[in-house]
PDB file of C-alpha atoms in Angstrom:
ATOM      1  CA  MET B   1     -75.812  70.436  71.236  1.00 46.00           C
ATOM      2  CA  ALA B   2     -75.892  71.552  67.915  1.00 48.00           C
ATOM      3  CA  SER B   3     -76.255  68.884  64.835  1.00 50.00           C
ATOM      4  CA  THR B   4     -72.097  68.877  63.530  1.00 53.00           C
ATOM      5  CA  SER B   5     -74.266  66.555  60.620  1.00 57.00           C
ATOM      6  CA  ARG B   6     -76.052  68.509  58.578  1.00 63.00           C
ATOM      7  CA  LYS B   7     -74.384  68.315  55.135  1.00 61.00           C
ATOM      8  CA  CYS B   8     -75.814  64.848  55.588  1.00 72.00           C
ATOM      9  CA  TYR B   9     -79.034  66.382  55.089  1.00 78.00           C
ATOM     10  CA  ALA B  10     -79.133  68.237  51.899  1.00 74.00           C
ATOM     11  CA  PRO B  11     -82.893  68.215  51.054  1.00 75.00           C
ATOM     12  CA  ASN B  12     -84.038  66.566  48.137  1.00 74.00           C
ATOM     13  CA  TYR B  13     -87.606  67.297  48.122  1.00 73.00           C
ATOM     14  CA  PRO B  14     -90.186  70.106  48.390  1.00 74.00           C
ATOM     15  CA  ASN B  15     -91.658  70.545  51.566  1.00 79.00           C
ATOM     16  CA  GLU B  16     -88.538  68.283  53.521  1.00 85.00           C
ATOM     17  CA  PRO B  17     -88.399  68.426  57.336  1.00 89.00           C
ATOM     18  CA  ASP B  18     -84.903  69.552  58.822  1.00 92.00           C
ATOM     19  CA  TRP B  19     -83.051  66.473  59.743  1.00 92.00           C
ATOM     20  CA  GLY B  20     -80.507  68.223  61.263  1.00 93.00           C
ATOM     21  CA  GLU B  21     -83.274  69.637  63.816  1.00 94.00           C
ATOM     22  CA  CYS B  22     -84.952  66.215  64.417  1.00 95.00           C
ATOM     23  CA  GLU B  23     -81.901  65.103  65.350  1.00 95.00           C
ATOM     24  CA  ASP B  24     -81.019  67.897  67.797  1.00 96.00           C
ATOM     25  CA  LEU B  25     -84.420  66.927  68.796  1.00 96.00           C
ATOM     26  CA  LEU B  26     -84.048  63.231  69.354  1.00 97.00           C
ATOM     27  CA  PHE B  27     -81.025  63.588  71.422  1.00 97.00           C
ATOM     28  CA  HIS B  28     -82.246  65.797  73.655  1.00 97.00           C
ATOM     29  CA  LYS B  29     -85.275  63.941  73.997  1.00 97.00           C
ATOM     30  CA  THR B  30     -83.319  60.560  74.621  1.00 97.00           C
ATOM     31  CA  VAL B  31     -80.900  62.766  77.079  1.00 97.00           C
ATOM     32  CA  SER B  32     -84.146  63.845  79.619  1.00 97.00           C
ATOM     33  CA  THR B  33     -85.444  59.823  79.005  1.00 97.00           C
ATOM     34  CA  VAL B  34     -82.659  57.711  80.423  1.00 96.00           C
ATOM     35  CA  ASP B  35     -82.258  60.715  83.101  1.00 96.00           C
ATOM     36  CA  GLN B  36     -85.994  60.480  84.137  1.00 96.00           C
ATOM     37  CA  PHE B  37     -85.932  56.575  83.326  1.00 97.00           C
ATOM     38  CA  THR B  38     -82.544  56.245  85.797  1.00 95.00           C
ATOM     39  CA  THR B  39     -84.169  58.045  88.772  1.00 95.00           C
ATOM     40  CA  GLU B  40     -87.131  55.858  88.356  1.00 96.00           C
ATOM     41  CA  TYR B  41     -85.426  52.535  88.120  1.00 95.00           C
ATOM     42  CA  SER B  42     -82.354  53.212  89.851  1.00 91.00           C
ATOM     43  CA  SER B  43     -81.621  49.394  89.960  1.00 91.00           C
ATOM     44  CA  ALA B  44     -82.452  48.338  86.671  1.00 91.00           C
ATOM     45  CA  ASN B  45     -79.464  45.978  84.890  1.00 91.00           C
ATOM     46  CA  CYS B  46     -79.910  47.689  81.461  1.00 93.00           C
ATOM     47  CA  CYS B  47     -78.039  46.210  78.147  1.00 93.00           C
ATOM     48  CA  PHE B  48     -79.969  47.811  75.510  1.00 95.00           C
ATOM     49  CA  LEU B  49     -81.252  51.118  74.695  1.00 97.00           C
ATOM     50  CA  GLY B  50     -83.889  51.567  71.196  1.00 97.00           C
ATOM     51  CA  TYR B  51     -85.527  53.015  68.694  1.00 98.00           C
ATOM     52  CA  TRP B  52     -88.383  51.410  67.135  1.00 97.00           C
ATOM     53  CA  CYS B  53     -89.850  53.962  64.056  1.00 94.00           C
ATOM     54  CA  ASP B  54     -92.508  54.603  61.829  1.00 90.00           C
ATOM     55  CA  PRO B  55     -90.985  57.455  59.345  1.00 85.00           C
ATOM     56  CA  GLU B  56     -94.468  57.569  57.857  1.00 80.00           C
ATOM     57  CA  HIS B  57     -96.111  59.095  60.360  1.00 86.00           C
ATOM     58  CA  GLY B  58     -93.533  60.357  62.463  1.00 91.00           C
ATOM     59  CA  VAL B  59     -92.897  57.837  65.070  1.00 95.00           C
ATOM     60  CA  VAL B  60     -90.164  57.340  67.269  1.00 97.00           C
ATOM     61  CA  GLU B  61     -90.212  55.146  70.463  1.00 98.00           C
ATOM     62  CA  LEU B  62     -87.381  54.522  72.248  1.00 98.00           C
ATOM     63  CA  SER B  63     -87.277  51.632  74.321  1.00 98.00           C
ATOM     64  CA  LEU B  64     -84.594  49.438  77.073  1.00 97.00           C
ATOM     65  CA  ASP B  65     -83.830  46.019  78.090  1.00 96.00           C
ATOM     66  CA  THR B  66     -82.768  44.526  81.348  1.00 94.00           C
ATOM     67  CA  VAL B  67     -80.424  41.571  81.237  1.00 92.00           C
ATOM     68  CA  GLU B  68     -82.988  39.548  82.594  1.00 93.00           C
ATOM     69  CA  SER B  69     -85.928  40.064  80.662  1.00 94.00           C
ATOM     70  CA  ALA B  70     -83.097  39.782  77.490  1.00 92.00           C
ATOM     71  CA  ASN B  71     -82.060  36.570  78.836  1.00 91.00           C
ATOM     72  CA  LYS B  72     -85.173  35.169  79.286  1.00 92.00           C
ATOM     73  CA  THR B  73     -86.667  36.550  75.678  1.00 89.00           C
ATOM     74  CA  ALA B  74     -83.475  34.531  74.409  1.00 84.00           C
ATOM     75  CA  VAL B  75     -84.314  31.420  76.116  1.00 85.00           C
ATOM     76  CA  LYS B  76     -87.351  31.816  74.529  1.00 86.00           C
ATOM     77  CA  GLU B  77     -86.307  32.118  70.741  1.00 78.00           C
ATOM     78  CA  GLN B  78     -83.515  29.607  71.711  1.00 77.00           C
ATOM     79  CA  ASN B  79     -85.348  26.846  72.513  1.00 80.00           C
ATOM     80  CA  LYS B  80     -88.302  28.045  69.573  1.00 78.00           C
ATOM     81  CA  LYS B  81     -85.765  27.579  67.302  1.00 73.00           C
ATOM     82  CA  LEU B  82     -84.386  23.814  68.967  1.00 73.00           C
ATOM     83  CA  GLN B  83     -87.822  22.462  68.153  1.00 76.00           C
ATOM     84  CA  SER B  84     -87.928  24.222  64.551  1.00 71.00           C
ATOM     85  CA  ASP B  85     -84.830  22.547  63.429  1.00 69.00           C
ATOM     86  CA  THR B  86     -85.489  19.207  65.239  1.00 69.00           C
ATOM     87  CA  ARG B  87     -88.841  19.196  62.931  1.00 67.00           C
ATOM     88  CA  ARG B  88     -86.785  20.005  59.707  1.00 64.00           C
ATOM     89  CA  TYR B  89     -84.123  17.697  60.780  1.00 64.00           C
ATOM     90  CA  VAL B  90     -85.449  14.814  62.109  1.00 66.00           C
ATOM     91  CA  GLU B  91     -89.385  14.694  61.209  1.00 58.00           C
ATOM     92  CA  TRP B  92     -89.417  15.874  58.298  1.00 55.00           C
ATOM     93  CA  GLY B  93     -86.973  12.691  56.639  1.00 59.00           C
ATOM     94  CA  SER B  94     -83.990  13.187  54.409  1.00 56.00           C
ATOM     95  CA  LYS B  95     -85.124  15.208  51.538  1.00 59.00           C
ATOM     96  CA  LYS B  96     -86.443  17.753  53.275  1.00 61.00           C
ATOM     97  CA  SER B  97     -83.915  18.060  56.098  1.00 62.00           C
ATOM     98  CA  TRP B  98     -80.486  18.757  53.286  1.00 62.00           C
ATOM     99  CA  GLU B  99     -83.269  21.732  51.671  1.00 64.00           C
ATOM    100  CA  THR B 100     -83.714  23.264  54.976  1.00 63.00           C
ATOM    101  CA  ALA B 101     -80.640  23.088  56.010  1.00 63.00           C
ATOM    102  CA  LEU B 102     -78.880  26.206  54.232  1.00 62.00           C
ATOM    103  CA  PHE B 103     -82.044  28.628  55.762  1.00 60.00           C
ATOM    104  CA  SER B 104     -82.133  26.998  58.910  1.00 59.00           C
ATOM    105  CA  GLY B 105     -78.253  27.627  59.578  1.00 54.00           C
ATOM    106  CA  GLN B 106     -78.464  31.347  58.123  1.00 56.00           C
ATOM    107  CA  GLN B 107     -80.524  32.270  61.305  1.00 62.00           C
ATOM    108  CA  SER B 108     -78.271  32.734  64.265  1.00 68.00           C
ATOM    109  CA  ILE B 109     -79.398  32.613  68.016  1.00 71.00           C
ATOM    110  CA  THR B 110     -79.013  36.177  69.667  1.00 79.00           C
ATOM    111  CA  PRO B 111     -78.581  37.373  73.088  1.00 82.00           C
ATOM    112  CA  TYR B 112     -81.490  39.632  72.855  1.00 85.00           C
ATOM    113  CA  PRO B 113     -84.908  40.341  71.310  1.00 88.00           C
ATOM    114  CA  ASP B 114     -85.072  39.781  67.463  1.00 86.00           C
ATOM    115  CA  HIS B 115     -88.016  42.686  68.282  1.00 90.00           C
ATOM    116  CA  ILE B 116     -87.904  45.557  70.478  1.00 94.00           C
ATOM    117  CA  GLY B 117     -91.436  45.265  71.337  1.00 94.00           C
ATOM    118  CA  ASP B 118     -90.070  42.306  73.622  1.00 94.00           C
ATOM    119  CA  PHE B 119     -87.623  44.342  75.352  1.00 96.00           C
ATOM    120  CA  ARG B 120     -88.161  44.569  79.311  1.00 96.00           C
ATOM    121  CA  PHE B 121     -89.267  48.886  78.865  1.00 98.00           C
ATOM    122  CA  SER B 122     -91.182  48.840  75.461  1.00 97.00           C
ATOM    123  CA  ALA B 123     -92.333  51.753  74.275  1.00 97.00           C
ATOM    124  CA  TYR B 124     -90.748  53.621  77.534  1.00 98.00           C
ATOM    125  CA  SER B 125     -91.287  57.056  75.964  1.00 97.00           C
ATOM    126  CA  THR B 126     -92.752  57.824  72.746  1.00 97.00           C
ATOM    127  CA  ILE B 127     -91.283  61.022  70.502  1.00 97.00           C
ATOM    128  CA  GLU B 128     -93.748  62.206  67.467  1.00 95.00           C
ATOM    129  CA  PHE B 129     -91.608  64.394  64.676  1.00 94.00           C
ATOM    130  CA  LYS B 130     -95.064  65.823  62.647  1.00 91.00           C
ATOM    131  CA  THR B 131     -92.751  67.007  60.098  1.00 89.00           C
ATOM    132  CA  TRP B 132     -92.191  63.707  58.990  1.00 88.00           C
ATOM    133  CA  TYR B 133     -95.978  62.751  59.108  1.00 85.00           C
ATOM    134  CA  ASP B 134     -96.442  65.911  56.346  1.00 85.00           C
ATOM    135  CA  PHE B 135     -93.434  65.281  54.132  1.00 82.00           C
ATOM    136  CA  GLY B 136     -94.409  61.583  53.814  1.00 72.00           C
ATOM    137  CA  ASP B 137     -98.598  62.940  53.676  1.00 68.00           C
ATOM    138  CA  ILE B 138     -97.434  65.488  51.217  1.00 63.00           C
ATOM    139  CA  PHE B 139     -95.474  63.619  48.799  1.00 58.00           C
ATOM    140  CA  PHE B 140     -98.464  60.631  49.204  1.00 55.00           C
ATOM    141  CA  ARG B 141    -100.958  63.186  48.144  1.00 51.00           C
ATOM    142  CA  GLU B 142     -99.584  65.204  45.655  1.00 50.00           C
ATOM    143  CA  LEU B 143     -95.726  63.754  44.297  1.00 49.00           C
ATOM    144  CA  ASP B 144     -95.401  61.368  40.975  1.00 49.00           C
ATOM    145  CA  GLU B 145     -94.983  57.221  42.372  1.00 51.00           C
ATOM    146  CA  SER B 146     -91.903  57.894  39.341  1.00 49.00           C
ATOM    147  CA  HIS B 147     -90.054  58.887  42.636  1.00 50.00           C
ATOM    148  CA  GLU B 148     -88.651  55.747  43.245  1.00 49.00           C
ATOM    149  CA  ASP B 149     -85.826  56.308  45.827  1.00 48.00           C
ATOM    150  CA  PHE B 150     -88.805  57.272  47.208  1.00 48.00           C
ATOM    151  CA  TYR B 151     -90.285  54.301  47.719  1.00 47.00           C
ATOM    152  CA  LEU B 152     -89.182  50.631  48.766  1.00 46.00           C
ATOM    153  CA  HIS B 153     -90.850  47.518  47.091  1.00 44.00           C
ATOM    154  CA  GLU B 154     -94.575  46.866  48.549  1.00 50.00           C
ATOM    155  CA  ASN B 155     -94.955  43.900  50.341  1.00 49.00           C
ATOM    156  CA  GLU B 156     -96.905  41.026  49.837  1.00 52.00           C
ATOM    157  CA  ALA B 157    -100.269  43.004  51.876  1.00 53.00           C
ATOM    158  CA  GLY B 158     -99.525  46.429  50.006  1.00 52.00           C
ATOM    159  CA  GLU B 159     -97.858  48.271  51.864  1.00 52.00           C
ATOM    160  CA  ARG B 160     -95.610  50.941  50.806  1.00 51.00           C
ATOM    161  CA  HIS B 161     -92.733  51.798  52.896  1.00 49.00           C
ATOM    162  CA  LEU B 162     -90.810  55.746  52.809  1.00 55.00           C
ATOM    163  CA  ASN B 163     -87.572  54.618  51.978  1.00 73.00           C
ATOM    164  CA  TYR B 164     -86.357  58.286  51.763  1.00 78.00           C
ATOM    165  CA  ALA B 165     -87.675  58.798  55.123  1.00 81.00           C
ATOM    166  CA  GLU B 166     -86.715  55.374  56.825  1.00 83.00           C
ATOM    167  CA  SER B 167     -83.430  56.265  55.163  1.00 85.00           C
ATOM    168  CA  HIS B 168     -82.796  59.499  56.907  1.00 88.00           C
ATOM    169  CA  ALA B 169     -83.942  58.484  60.095  1.00 91.00           C
ATOM    170  CA  VAL B 170     -81.122  56.323  60.153  1.00 91.00           C
ATOM    171  CA  LEU B 171     -78.790  58.392  59.707  1.00 92.00           C
ATOM    172  CA  ILE B 172     -80.032  60.417  62.964  1.00 95.00           C
ATOM    173  CA  PHE B 173     -80.271  57.621  64.743  1.00 96.00           C
ATOM    174  CA  TRP B 174     -76.855  57.266  63.474  1.00 94.00           C
ATOM    175  CA  HIS B 175     -75.493  60.483  64.716  1.00 94.00           C
ATOM    176  CA  VAL B 176     -77.456  60.432  67.924  1.00 96.00           C
ATOM    177  CA  PHE B 177     -75.709  56.888  69.188  1.00 95.00           C
ATOM    178  CA  GLN B 178     -72.003  58.335  68.606  1.00 94.00           C
ATOM    179  CA  LYS B 179     -73.048  61.723  70.419  1.00 95.00           C
ATOM    180  CA  LEU B 180     -74.894  59.621  72.904  1.00 95.00           C
ATOM    181  CA  ILE B 181     -71.283  57.884  73.408  1.00 92.00           C
ATOM    182  CA  ASP B 182     -69.316  61.200  73.635  1.00 93.00           C
ATOM    183  CA  THR B 183     -71.160  62.775  76.066  1.00 94.00           C
ATOM    184  CA  LYS B 184     -71.262  60.252  78.158  1.00 92.00           C
ATOM    185  CA  ALA B 185     -74.691  60.670  77.835  1.00 93.00           C
ATOM    186  CA  LEU B 186     -75.445  57.059  78.944  1.00 92.00           C
ATOM    187  CA  ASP B 187     -73.090  56.505  81.576  1.00 89.00           C
ATOM    188  CA  LEU B 188     -75.956  55.802  84.129  1.00 86.00           C
ATOM    189  CA  LEU B 189     -77.794  53.877  82.278  1.00 88.00           C
ATOM    190  CA  VAL B 190     -74.021  51.228  81.143  1.00 78.00           C
ATOM    191  CA  SER B 191     -74.400  49.129  84.300  1.00 69.00           C
ATOM    192  CA  ASP B 192     -73.668  45.946  82.401  1.00 61.00           C
ATOM    193  CA  GLN B 193     -70.273  44.432  80.615  1.00 72.00           C
ATOM    194  CA  GLU B 194     -72.203  45.287  77.100  1.00 83.00           C
ATOM    195  CA  PHE B 195     -74.254  47.936  76.531  1.00 91.00           C
ATOM    196  CA  ARG B 196     -76.318  47.348  72.599  1.00 94.00           C
ATOM    197  CA  LEU B 197     -77.493  50.746  70.648  1.00 95.00           C
ATOM    198  CA  GLY B 198     -79.840  49.992  68.130  1.00 96.00           C
ATOM    199  CA  TYR B 199     -82.993  50.651  65.992  1.00 96.00           C
ATOM    200  CA  GLN B 200     -85.703  48.353  64.325  1.00 95.00           C
ATOM    201  CA  CYS B 201     -87.526  50.475  60.865  1.00 89.00           C
ATOM    202  CA  LYS B 202     -91.130  49.193  61.265  1.00 82.00           C
ATOM    203  CA  ASN B 203     -91.074  45.333  60.660  1.00 78.00           C
ATOM    204  CA  TRP B 204     -87.522  45.301  59.579  1.00 83.00           C
ATOM    205  CA  PRO B 205     -85.699  43.494  61.818  1.00 85.00           C
ATOM    206  CA  LEU B 206     -83.791  44.381  65.131  1.00 91.00           C
ATOM    207  CA  LEU B 207     -80.578  46.141  64.519  1.00 91.00           C
ATOM    208  CA  VAL B 208     -77.385  46.665  66.566  1.00 92.00           C
ATOM    209  CA  VAL B 209     -75.399  49.577  65.884  1.00 90.00           C
ATOM    210  CA  ASN B 210     -73.038  50.131  68.517  1.00 87.00           C
ATOM    211  CA  ARG B 211     -71.948  48.452  71.807  1.00 85.00           C
ATOM    212  CA  ILE B 212     -70.285  49.731  74.942  1.00 82.00           C
ATOM    213  CA  ILE B 213     -67.531  47.374  75.879  1.00 71.00           C
ATOM    214  CA  ASN B 214     -67.006  48.337  80.134  1.00 65.00           C
ATOM    215  CA  LEU B 215     -64.042  46.843  80.221  1.00 50.00           C
ATOM    216  CA  ASP B 216     -64.763  48.044  84.462  1.00 58.00           C
ATOM    217  CA  PHE B 217     -66.390  44.406  85.165  1.00 45.00           C
TER     218      PHE B 217
END
């Protein structure tokens, strides 16, 4: 299935990857990986398919999680948050409690891991995009850093993130997820009442993009 979303990928820089072709590649690689996984682990009760990506190095990892693994991780994270909240609200005393309550209240408990690395089948498949790596390498070596839209601000470790490449990776993920749903490519994988699709760029938070609600359960 050829990409129908190429108008989203109008090039802005020299030697830019063909993002539409990258979308097609990721879709087909995902379909073949799902076929392989359902053959290898036919009894797995999956609830999440996610991508982890490092656009600067042209790497996308496809990971899958099961209901049992997600529940175990959720309980572990819930206990960790409870212990942390206990320290904030009880052990630290009244003054520090109110100072930290708002921050603590913004940290929700989710029924899935915070990081794709905690999935039961983390990095089950790796897809490499050499054009991403080449593009980023050229940009770092040859182009002036005045291209502010290409860079995200440096973090405390001095690491620079490729805002432009990451943004295009997110576009690709969104379109691929839609195609996977529209073509019913995940039907054999969706064995739970609620199945999630999401992504994580490097050390950014894991984001849920789609939920497939199976009303047959």
